[in-house]
Amino acid sequence: MNLLIQKRPPKDANLDCADFMTMAERELAAFFSAVTELFGSEQAEHSAEDWLRELIEIDRLPASTSEWR
């Protein structure tokens, strides 16, 4: 079973910045694990670096958690 689905807060929950950071960290960790499993640790490191670089370069933060994806 997908662990991320189990850990998502209810849709009506008030989330603060720390909650969003925790969710983003979990999603990046899940992404890193999946890429490692499919393509190896070296490719996972490159992919995570690309993900973080894209995050730094965006002009605004996503308005919702679905936009993070």
PDB file of C-alpha atoms in Angstrom, residues 30-53:
ATOM      1  CA  ALA A  30       9.265   8.563  -2.056  1.00  0.00           C
ATOM      2  CA  PHE A  31      10.371   9.873  -5.463  1.00  0.00           C
ATOM      3  CA  PHE A  32      14.022   9.203  -4.591  1.00  0.00           C
ATOM      4  CA  SER A  33      13.212   5.657  -3.423  1.00  0.00           C
ATOM      5  CA  ALA A  34      11.217   4.872  -6.555  1.00  0.00           C
ATOM      6  CA  VAL A  35      13.943   6.153  -8.898  1.00  0.00           C
ATOM      7  CA  THR A  36      16.579   4.251  -6.893  1.00  0.00           C
ATOM      8  CA  GLU A  37      14.579   1.042  -7.176  1.00  0.00           C
ATOM      9  CA  LEU A  38      13.964   1.446 -10.911  1.00  0.00           C
ATOM     10  CA  PHE A  39      17.199   3.049 -12.144  1.00  0.00           C
ATOM     11  CA  GLY A  40      19.814   2.930  -9.370  1.00  0.00           C
ATOM     12  CA  SER A  41      21.166   5.319  -6.769  1.00  0.00           C
ATOM     13  CA  GLU A  42      23.267   7.430  -9.143  1.00  0.00           C
ATOM     14  CA  GLN A  43      20.262   8.274 -11.323  1.00  0.00           C
ATOM     15  CA  ALA A  44      18.175   8.927  -8.192  1.00  0.00           C
ATOM     16  CA  GLU A  45      20.710  11.499  -6.995  1.00  0.00           C
ATOM     17  CA  HIS A  46      20.666  13.266 -10.378  1.00  0.00           C
ATOM     18  CA  SER A  47      16.864  13.216 -10.448  1.00  0.00           C
ATOM     19  CA  ALA A  48      16.562  14.604  -6.911  1.00  0.00           C
ATOM     20  CA  GLU A  49      19.015  17.382  -7.775  1.00  0.00           C
ATOM     21  CA  ASP A  50      16.917  18.228 -10.855  1.00  0.00           C
ATOM     22  CA  TRP A  51      13.744  18.236  -8.730  1.00  0.00           C
ATOM     23  CA  LEU A  52      15.312  20.618  -6.201  1.00  0.00           C
ATOM     24  CA  ARG A  53      16.748  22.854  -8.933  1.00  0.00           C
TER      25      ARG A  53
END
